[in-house]
Amino acid sequence: MAETLVSNTSASPISLAAAQETRSTCCYCGVGCGVIIEHKAGQITGVRGDPDHPANFGRLCTKGSTLHLTMTPDSLAVRALYPELRTSRDASGTNARTRTDWNTALDHAADKFAAVIREHGPDAVAFYISGQLLTEDYYVFNKLAKGLIGTNNVDTNSRLCMSSAVVGYKQTLGADSPPACYDDVKHTDCLFLAGSNTAFAHPILFRRIEDARAANPAMKMIVVDPRRTDTAEQADLHLALLPGTDIALYNAMLHVMLWEEWIKPDYIAAHTEGFDALKRTVRAYTPEMAAEICGLTKKEIETAAEWFATSKATMSMYCMGLNQSTHGTHNNAALINLHLATAQIGKPGAGPFSLTGQPNAMGGREVGGLSNLLSGHRDLTNADHRAEVARLWGIADVPEKPGLSAVELFDAMAAGTVKAVWISCTNPAQSMPDQNLVHKALQTCDFVVVQEAYRNTETARFADLLLPATSWGEKTGTVTNSERRISRVIQAVPAPGEARHDWDTAIDFARRLGQKIENANTATLFPYANEEEIWNEHRESTRGRDLDITGLSYAMLEQKGPQQWPFPQGAESGKVRLYEDGIYPTASGRAKFVAAEHKDTAEKADARYPIRMTTGRLRDQWHGMSRTGTVARLYAHEAEPMIHLNPVDLDKRGMKDGDLARVKSRRGEIIIKVLASESVRIGQAFLPMHWGGNAMSGAGANALTLKTFDPFSKQPELKHSAVQFEKYKPSKTETTEPKALVAMRRMSSESNALQLMEELREQIKEMPQASLTLAGRDTPVVILKALTEALTPEAERALDVALSLADDFECVSYRDVRRDIAKRARVVDNKLAAVRLTGEVKAASWLQDMMVNGGAATEARKWLLAPLAEPPAGNAARGKIICNCFDVSENEISAALRTGESLEQVQARTRCGTNCGSCVPELKRIAFRAGS
Ligand code: SF4
């Protein structure tokens, strides 16, 4: 219980004595939920949803509600705490570094960048930043590259996420401005979710959808997704289209709307242009033809068209499924066409609403944080826009040539034309497509600066210079969520070690670099004493633009709470929804239809690569797991790297659930466990995008994905690759079954667990197949799974030392030489402390549960000393945890339903699904399947 409750503001210093509460936002997804951070003595002690924040009204999902667990003193084990300079580099490109001071670090960085700029020109350096930075960070990096250095080589991981949505809006509505808002969910009569597993990726928004449907049972929900996700399970109509066929679907829906005269000719005539060309295009897209392309039925397409066009208000929400495509811009435009043709825009409950993946992708777009944009929604290709920005910044000009987009940047690094790169708050060695090429690029580039909160990311390994950055709870500035709502982010606790704010480091570097390259504007370009001065300059850059925020201030955001833009000077409030007057920010004031034709995915399935693999998110993990991967309980929902495949495809290859598969694309391969799942259609696969080289052998999920990108947005097709898979056999003995290894150790603290993971990560580098994860809640268990073929006697000894199973500890051991099976365990106070199973691992989950729960090891002792494989009868493992808040497993829920309990009774007894609600869709699915 807090001793004193005070609300921190930018003006109030952080107290190190009293318990305090500070309003901020969740740092994960673009829903942008408000949080209240509880802290005492400079330490975050808890987090809860902010009841006054309009994005979430007090709710948080599993990720948001465990944020404080990522900021315990234990988390310092993986934090970057001081600058580190490279001392050596091994053959794999991994750098050994030593601690240095900030002056040396930034002088060194400035020397290196200046030398490259002098010798090779400004376009030989680049910045790769992040949608997780705050708007102020973004603004400074943009000005540093475009204003000081004179290069437009500043791109961001939002290129992988939102750039097709940006261009889709601009091509049709004239500006990168989502017209709808969260409140529209409760006004809509037809919700069209496309390429978005909202239940997992934007859970708190999905809670609003559930509320709206409960209040209005007549509301229709259509879900367009190749997979039967938890979101699709809840739909009135699930269109399980083939990957990449969205344009054919939307064109066919428009064809039906035209035929049935469901379009709105008056609106089209008064507020749009280009409809005749679109009409000619969609003439060919009969429902029969589109059904063939999309793998749907004619009836499904007709029903979707009817519901969309004839409801009183139709709203679409869409995300990566549309964006991460080589025709992502046109996917967006074809959907927006439907809204314009039916006048489902500019009124409550209607409009095309792009959901941002990252917490501040929108803020980055506001300040022009892409290599083709400028501050205040301006374009580099527009001479007037360049002149406006140059005037605002007090410089002669802004370079005209667009910079390198993310994929182009890493290509240029690999080719040696970009020689110095600054990477901030993102992990391209995990998240970019075609990881083999990205790793080569990071090895080839002469000087790699990584500005990071975490020192153990896949990218940090390549850093010549690692600069420690502040993180959630420590940062200060602003963010903008999917619905154009700006929130103040206020620092709750001091930065750990010598970590600094990203904007502060960027300014310090800019001032040093400016002197070395003798830029006369250095002093005037970066005059800021604090983040508010940066934001005020950004605010001025929006004056008169579609996103004008000149009526806002830090003080107002702190006093009145988060506000939507536009909010020009003199306005009483921000604009809830846009284009209510039918006037669009185009030269003619009219929205534009874009006539787009169906195109196939960049890679087609063929005889060699017959499986269409899509990627996406898990419920409880975030991006590359640098943060969520430190919290043991967030592994409970999907415990280890797995590729989801249809049982029919497994059968065909003589495989079953839990087998290991070798999965190959034209770019790389991974060895990974398979999860049999009917949510995936035959001939398709689903691979969660989170698993990288820190969680498994090799480069992770993106070893398989491809970098081919959309010609307008330059967003790569991360969503789809053609792959093949087969049952894994060790290369040395092609005919033998691989023997498994499971090694687990129960740790006294999260800090020890994270350190052990680091140690094991080094040990598994050479193993062909291994995964490294956590389990448990308060007492974490580190779990290594691999194959015994990689376990040399030396490796086994090293593993036993790491697990505290070496000979100097008293251990229980069993070995069956004939069957090549070994069990070794250490029991302390009748509790399992560590286990290594080699050759036979059927009891691993049972033993893991015992370690997690700290249960008596009496049964385990007997089992460990006997030639038994299966756990003793009645000791099945708990299985997947569905409700993370109250630790309730799928097996427990299913067993209760089988005994006749209703879902409501199970919930009343176990409280599952009654806190954050993230598991509610899954609970409904389990109950539905159980016939309850
Ligand atoms: Fe964070 Fe969850 Fe809200 Fe997204 S929905 S902002 S992850 S609490």
XYZ file of N, CA, C and O in Angstrom, residues 470-597:
512
model
N 17.400 4.906 -21.575
C 16.319 4.750 -20.605
C 15.193 3.942 -21.235
O 15.095 3.826 -22.455
N 14.329 3.413 -20.384
C 13.261 2.551 -20.861
C 11.943 2.942 -20.199
O 11.848 3.979 -19.537
N 10.946 2.064 -20.354
C 9.611 2.349 -19.805
C 9.711 2.724 -18.305
O 10.418 2.078 -17.548
N 8.996 3.738 -17.916
C 9.016 4.188 -16.519
C 10.141 5.167 -16.251
O 10.124 5.879 -15.250
N 11.131 5.192 -17.145
C 12.286 6.080 -16.950
C 12.293 7.219 -17.965
O 13.060 8.152 -17.846
N 11.431 7.086 -18.996
C 11.474 8.041 -20.103
C 10.506 9.202 -19.899
O 9.565 9.105 -19.099
N 10.718 10.255 -20.670
C 9.861 11.429 -20.561
C 9.637 12.033 -21.942
O 10.581 12.150 -22.716
N 8.395 12.362 -22.254
C 8.058 12.915 -23.565
C 6.593 12.692 -23.873
O 5.738 12.799 -22.979
N 6.305 12.360 -25.124
C 4.911 12.119 -25.534
C 4.852 10.950 -26.519
O 5.842 10.618 -27.173
N 3.671 10.333 -26.618
C 3.404 9.307 -27.627
C 2.014 9.563 -28.220
O 1.171 10.199 -27.585
N 1.787 9.030 -29.427
C 0.465 9.139 -30.051
C -0.016 7.740 -30.406
O 0.718 6.974 -31.019
N -1.237 7.416 -30.025
C -1.740 6.059 -30.290
C -2.492 5.987 -31.625
O -2.537 6.953 -32.377
N -3.102 4.830 -31.897
C -3.754 4.599 -33.191
C -4.836 5.618 -33.514
O -5.107 5.890 -34.679
N -5.507 6.132 -32.482
C -6.644 7.039 -32.748
C -6.224 8.510 -32.687
O -7.025 9.356 -32.359
N -4.964 8.803 -32.992
C -4.436 10.171 -33.062
C -4.423 10.835 -31.684
O -4.514 12.045 -31.571
N -4.302 10.059 -30.623
C -4.398 10.639 -29.286
C -3.006 10.749 -28.659
O -2.297 9.742 -28.524
N -2.643 11.957 -28.293
C -1.318 12.206 -27.722
C -1.401 12.098 -26.202
O -2.271 12.705 -25.570
N -0.499 11.320 -25.624
C -0.428 11.195 -24.163
C 0.945 11.656 -23.703
O 1.947 11.442 -24.386
N 0.971 12.229 -22.537
C 2.247 12.593 -21.904
C 2.829 11.348 -21.254
O 2.123 10.579 -20.590
N 4.106 11.136 -21.460
C 4.829 10.052 -20.795
C 5.742 10.722 -19.781
O 6.571 11.553 -20.151
N 5.555 10.395 -18.513
C 6.315 11.086 -17.458
C 7.236 10.112 -16.749
O 6.842 8.976 -16.442
N 8.433 10.563 -16.521
C 9.431 9.715 -15.873
C 9.018 9.420 -14.424
O 8.702 10.337 -13.670
N 9.015 8.140 -14.084
C 8.629 7.754 -12.723
C 9.849 7.472 -11.855
O 9.859 7.793 -10.671
N 10.856 6.860 -12.421
C 12.033 6.469 -11.632
C 13.301 6.924 -12.346
O 13.290 7.133 -13.563
N 14.387 7.078 -11.605
C 15.628 7.526 -12.256
C 16.161 6.466 -13.218
O 15.862 5.277 -13.081
N 16.963 6.926 -14.153
C 17.590 5.997 -15.093
C 18.567 5.098 -14.336
O 19.246 5.548 -13.414
N 18.652 3.830 -14.715
C 19.612 2.956 -14.039
C 21.026 3.195 -14.574
O 21.194 3.544 -15.743
N 22.003 2.980 -13.750
C 23.393 3.138 -14.179
C 23.615 4.483 -14.835
O 23.205 5.520 -14.305
N 24.209 4.453 -16.009
C 24.482 5.698 -16.728
C 23.570 5.855 -17.950
O 23.886 6.591 -18.877
N 22.450 5.141 -17.949
C 21.529 5.218 -19.093
C 21.017 6.648 -19.258
O 20.784 7.361 -18.282
N 20.841 7.065 -20.507
C 20.351 8.417 -20.800
C 19.159 8.338 -21.751
O 19.001 7.371 -22.488
N 18.368 9.411 -21.746
C 17.245 9.473 -22.684
C 17.780 9.491 -24.118
O 18.812 10.116 -24.398
N 17.035 8.874 -25.036
C 17.494 8.801 -26.430
C 17.683 10.197 -27.030
O 18.669 10.449 -27.716
N 16.728 11.104 -26.771
C 16.849 12.451 -27.343
C 18.069 13.172 -26.787
O 18.758 13.904 -27.495
N 18.356 12.946 -25.528
C 19.479 13.621 -24.871
C 20.805 13.147 -25.483
O 21.692 13.946 -25.810
N 20.924 11.840 -25.680
C 22.131 11.295 -26.299
C 22.269 11.791 -27.735
O 23.362 12.171 -28.177
N 21.149 11.801 -28.465
C 21.203 12.233 -29.868
C 21.634 13.693 -29.976
O 22.427 14.054 -30.856
N 21.154 14.536 -29.059
C 21.535 15.954 -29.098
C 23.019 16.117 -28.776
O 23.755 16.858 -29.440
N 23.467 15.416 -27.763
C 24.883 15.488 -27.364
C 25.776 15.059 -28.537
O 26.765 15.719 -28.874
N 25.393 13.971 -29.178
C 26.154 13.486 -30.332
C 26.115 14.515 -31.462
O 27.138 14.821 -32.095
N 24.927 15.091 -31.711
C 24.771 16.052 -32.815
C 25.689 17.256 -32.618
O 26.324 17.723 -33.563
N 25.753 17.747 -31.390
C 26.594 18.926 -31.128
C 28.068 18.608 -31.374
O 28.809 19.401 -31.939
N 28.485 17.413 -30.953
C 29.898 17.026 -31.165
C 30.165 16.822 -32.659
O 31.192 17.252 -33.185
N 29.232 16.142 -33.329
C 29.428 15.859 -34.752
C 29.451 17.160 -35.550
O 30.282 17.342 -36.459
N 28.544 18.088 -35.204
C 28.459 19.358 -35.930
C 29.779 20.093 -35.931
O 30.178 20.689 -36.941
N 30.482 20.042 -34.801
C 31.792 20.711 -34.740
C 32.799 20.009 -35.632
O 33.587 20.631 -36.335
N 32.753 18.687 -35.632
C 33.760 17.931 -36.407
C 33.542 18.062 -37.911
O 34.485 18.001 -38.680
N 32.280 18.215 -38.321
C 32.052 18.379 -39.775
C 31.888 19.866 -40.124
O 31.519 20.213 -41.238
N 32.189 20.707 -39.115
C 32.191 22.171 -39.290
C 30.885 22.691 -39.883
O 30.872 23.441 -40.843
N 29.781 22.212 -39.305
C 28.468 22.710 -39.716
C 28.151 23.962 -38.892
O 28.062 23.897 -37.658
N 27.997 25.082 -39.602
C 27.827 26.368 -38.918
C 26.512 26.444 -38.146
O 26.342 27.282 -37.270
N 25.560 25.575 -38.468
C 24.245 25.647 -37.818
C 24.150 24.843 -36.523
O 23.098 24.805 -35.897
N 25.246 24.196 -36.144
C 25.184 23.262 -35.017
C 24.559 23.879 -33.770
O 23.672 23.287 -33.153
N 25.015 25.075 -33.432
C 24.543 25.673 -32.178
C 23.049 25.967 -32.229
O 22.337 25.779 -31.240
N 22.549 26.414 -33.383
C 21.140 26.813 -33.448
C 20.209 25.639 -33.734
O 19.020 25.711 -33.450
N 20.745 24.556 -34.288
C 19.867 23.425 -34.621
C 19.389 22.665 -33.384
O 18.308 22.087 -33.378
N 20.227 22.630 -32.365
C 19.876 21.811 -31.187
C 19.983 22.655 -29.911
O 20.832 22.435 -29.065
N 19.088 23.646 -29.783
C 19.207 24.561 -28.644
C 18.498 24.055 -27.384
O 18.444 24.752 -26.380
N 17.942 22.869 -27.429
C 16.981 22.421 -26.405
C 17.637 22.161 -25.038
O 18.664 21.502 -24.952
N 16.949 22.638 -24.016
C 17.403 22.348 -22.653
C 16.654 21.145 -22.089
O 17.103 20.518 -21.135
N 15.506 20.837 -22.664
C 14.716 19.713 -22.152
C 13.775 19.216 -23.246
O 13.678 19.813 -24.325
N 13.067 18.137 -22.937
C 12.217 17.511 -23.955
C 11.029 18.386 -24.345
O 10.526 18.310 -25.469
N 10.591 19.224 -23.422
C 9.438 20.077 -23.740
C 9.793 21.069 -24.848
O 8.966 21.357 -25.721
N 11.019 21.562 -24.844
C 11.425 22.512 -25.895
C 11.461 21.814 -27.265
O 11.155 22.417 -28.284
N 11.840 20.551 -27.255
C 11.824 19.792 -28.522
C 10.380 19.673 -29.012
O 10.062 19.920 -30.174
N 9.516 19.279 -28.089
C 8.112 19.068 -28.466
C 7.481 20.366 -28.951
O 6.710 20.371 -29.914
N 7.826 21.487 -28.310
C 7.255 22.773 -28.728
C 7.653 23.098 -30.170
O 6.864 23.664 -30.926
N 8.879 22.736 -30.542
C 9.311 22.985 -31.928
C 8.527 22.075 -32.881
O 8.091 22.512 -33.952
N 8.366 20.820 -32.482
C 7.549 19.899 -33.293
C 6.130 20.452 -33.452
O 5.567 20.471 -34.550
N 5.588 20.944 -32.337
C 4.220 21.507 -32.378
C 4.143 22.629 -33.410
O 3.202 22.689 -34.198
N 5.141 23.491 -33.422
C 5.133 24.607 -34.371
C 5.183 24.105 -35.811
O 4.579 24.698 -36.719
N 5.875 22.980 -36.008
C 6.008 22.443 -37.381
C 4.665 21.943 -37.924
O 4.516 21.717 -39.116
N 3.694 21.753 -37.039
C 2.389 21.249 -37.489
C 1.404 22.381 -37.810
O 0.299 22.103 -38.283
N 1.797 23.621 -37.551
C 0.858 24.749 -37.718
C 0.295 24.778 -39.141
O 1.041 24.754 -40.112
N -1.008 24.761 -39.244
C -1.663 24.826 -40.550
C -1.722 23.502 -41.289
O -2.299 23.424 -42.372
N -1.131 22.473 -40.719
C -1.146 21.165 -41.373
C -2.364 20.358 -40.899
O -3.028 20.729 -39.931
N -2.609 19.200 -41.534
C -3.798 18.425 -41.157
C -3.723 17.922 -39.718
O -4.741 17.623 -39.105
N -2.505 17.847 -39.185
C -2.366 17.342 -37.816
C -2.031 18.466 -36.856
O -1.407 18.232 -35.809
N -2.459 19.662 -37.145
C -2.135 20.846 -36.344
C -2.392 20.602 -34.848
O -3.520 20.290 -34.448
N -1.333 20.759 -34.039
C -1.503 20.583 -32.580
C -1.090 21.842 -31.830
O -0.673 21.791 -30.666
N -1.209 22.987 -32.504
C -0.736 24.221 -31.872
C -1.591 24.627 -30.670
O -1.211 25.513 -29.917
N -2.714 23.988 -30.480
C -3.538 24.293 -29.305
C -3.179 23.468 -28.080
O -3.817 23.590 -27.029
N -2.172 22.622 -28.212
C -1.801 21.736 -27.091
C -0.521 22.204 -26.413
O 0.262 22.953 -26.988
N -0.316 21.727 -25.214
C 0.947 21.975 -24.494
C 1.169 20.816 -23.527
O 0.235 20.059 -23.233
N 2.384 20.704 -23.054
C 2.658 19.690 -22.028
C 1.719 19.881 -20.835
O 1.142 18.924 -20.309
N 1.601 21.161 -20.424
C 0.785 21.442 -19.227
C -0.654 20.974 -19.447
O -1.265 20.361 -18.564
N -1.172 21.235 -20.654
C -2.557 20.835 -20.918
C -2.700 19.309 -20.927
O -3.671 18.761 -20.379
N -1.737 18.629 -21.532
C -1.808 17.160 -21.564
C -1.748 16.582 -20.148
O -2.375 15.564 -19.851
N -0.974 17.250 -19.292
C -0.880 16.755 -17.913
C -2.144 17.072 -17.123
O -2.603 16.262 -16.320
N -2.727 18.250 -17.394
C -3.900 18.638 -16.599
C -5.200 18.041 -17.141
O -6.039 17.570 -16.377
N -5.353 18.066 -18.469
C -6.628 17.613 -19.053
C -6.571 16.203 -19.598
O -7.573 15.670 -20.066
N -5.379 15.618 -19.594
C -5.255 14.244 -20.079
C -5.008 14.182 -21.579
O -4.929 15.211 -22.258
N -4.911 12.965 -22.123
C -4.568 12.753 -23.528
C -5.573 13.418 -24.475
O -6.771 13.442 -24.196
N -5.068 13.932 -25.591
C -5.915 14.662 -26.550
C -5.668 14.166 -27.966
O -4.546 13.814 -28.320
N -6.738 14.197 -28.771
C -6.620 13.794 -30.175
C -6.265 14.990 -31.054
O -6.687 16.112 -30.777
N -5.503 14.719 -32.114
C -5.280 15.774 -33.116
C -6.219 15.574 -34.288
O -6.710 14.460 -34.449
N -6.486 16.627 -35.071
C -5.940 17.976 -34.942
C -6.536 18.731 -33.747
O -7.683 18.506 -33.380
N -5.700 19.617 -33.196
C -6.101 20.440 -32.068
C -5.415 21.790 -32.261
O -4.448 22.107 -31.584
N -5.919 22.587 -33.240
C -5.230 23.850 -33.533
C -5.419 24.880 -32.431
O -6.335 24.759 -31.605
N -4.569 25.888 -32.473
C -4.651 26.982 -31.506
C -6.071 27.555 -31.491
O -6.660 27.766 -32.555
N -6.614 27.748 -30.335
C -7.954 28.310 -30.207
C -9.055 27.267 -30.136
O -10.182 27.585 -29.774
N -8.731 26.012 -30.480
C -9.770 24.969 -30.435
C -10.064 24.591 -28.983
O -9.210 24.718 -28.104
N -11.282 24.148 -28.751
C -11.684 23.728 -27.406
C -11.300 22.274 -27.153
O -11.096 21.845 -26.029
N -11.270 21.509 -28.259
C -10.957 20.081 -28.118
C -10.393 19.569 -29.446
O -10.471 20.263 -30.476
N -9.861 18.362 -29.392
C -9.360 17.737 -30.615
C -10.516 17.181 -31.431
O -11.663 17.146 -30.971
N -10.201 16.736 -32.642
C -11.260 16.213 -33.515
C -11.415 14.712 -33.269
O -10.454 13.946 -33.413
N -12.604 14.307 -32.896
C -12.858 12.905 -32.575
C -12.758 12.054 -33.829
O -12.099 11.025 -33.846
N -13.423 12.485 -34.901
C -13.321 11.759 -36.178
C -13.197 12.766 -37.319
O -13.645 13.917 -37.199
N -12.591 12.312 -38.407
C -12.261 13.224 -39.504
C -13.243 13.072 -40.668
O -13.951 12.072 -40.767
N -13.220 14.065 -41.526
C -13.938 14.069 -42.823
C -15.453 13.985 -42.662
O -16.158 13.464 -43.529
N -15.953 14.522 -41.562
C -17.414 14.534 -41.382
C -18.084 15.442 -42.413
O -19.241 15.252 -42.755
N -17.317 16.453 -42.924
C -17.877 17.360 -43.929
C -17.652 16.856 -45.354
O -18.024 17.520 -46.323
N -17.006 15.699 -45.486
C -16.773 15.154 -46.832
C -15.671 15.876 -47.603
O -15.497 15.643 -48.796
N -14.944 16.740 -46.913
C -13.841 17.454 -47.581
C -12.526 16.796 -47.175
O -12.262 16.612 -45.971
N -11.732 16.450 -48.168
C -10.495 15.697 -47.922
C -9.274 16.571 -48.216
O -9.346 17.479 -49.065
N -8.156 16.291 -47.559
C -6.950 17.132 -47.755
C -6.206 16.787 -49.042
O -5.031 16.408 -49.023
N -6.894 16.876 -50.160
C -6.274 16.677 -51.479
C -6.400 18.004 -52.233
O -7.125 18.909 -51.787
N -5.739 18.099 -53.381
C -5.773 19.363 -54.143
C -7.210 19.728 -54.506
O -7.596 20.903 -54.462
N -8.036 18.720 -54.823
C -9.413 18.998 -55.239
C -10.398 18.991 -54.071
O -11.573 19.306 -54.236
N -9.932 18.595 -52.890
C -10.827 18.451 -51.748
C -11.626 17.163 -51.788
O -12.492 16.916 -50.940
N -11.362 16.337 -52.801
C -12.097 15.076 -52.961
C -11.190 13.893 -52.637
O -9.992 13.926 -52.946
N -11.796 12.861 -52.082
C -11.056 11.619 -51.888
C -10.876 10.932 -53.239
O -11.658 11.173 -54.164
N -9.847 10.092 -53.324
C -9.534 9.469 -54.618
C -9.691 7.964 -54.546
O -9.110 7.328 -53.657
N -10.442 7.421 -55.474
C -10.479 5.958 -55.603
C -9.192 5.495 -56.275
O -8.678 6.179 -57.178
N -8.677 4.380 -55.837
C -7.487 3.802 -56.465
C -7.914 2.484 -57.101
O -8.401 1.589 -56.408
N -7.739 2.393 -58.416
C -8.122 1.156 -59.111
C -6.935 0.196 -59.065
O -5.935 0.408 -59.744
N -7.046 -0.810 -58.220
C -5.932 -1.747 -58.050
C -6.348 -3.134 -58.519
O -7.469 -3.571 -58.273
N -5.435 -3.802 -59.170
C -5.686 -5.175 -59.629
C -5.106 -6.173 -58.617
O -4.120 -5.867 -57.935
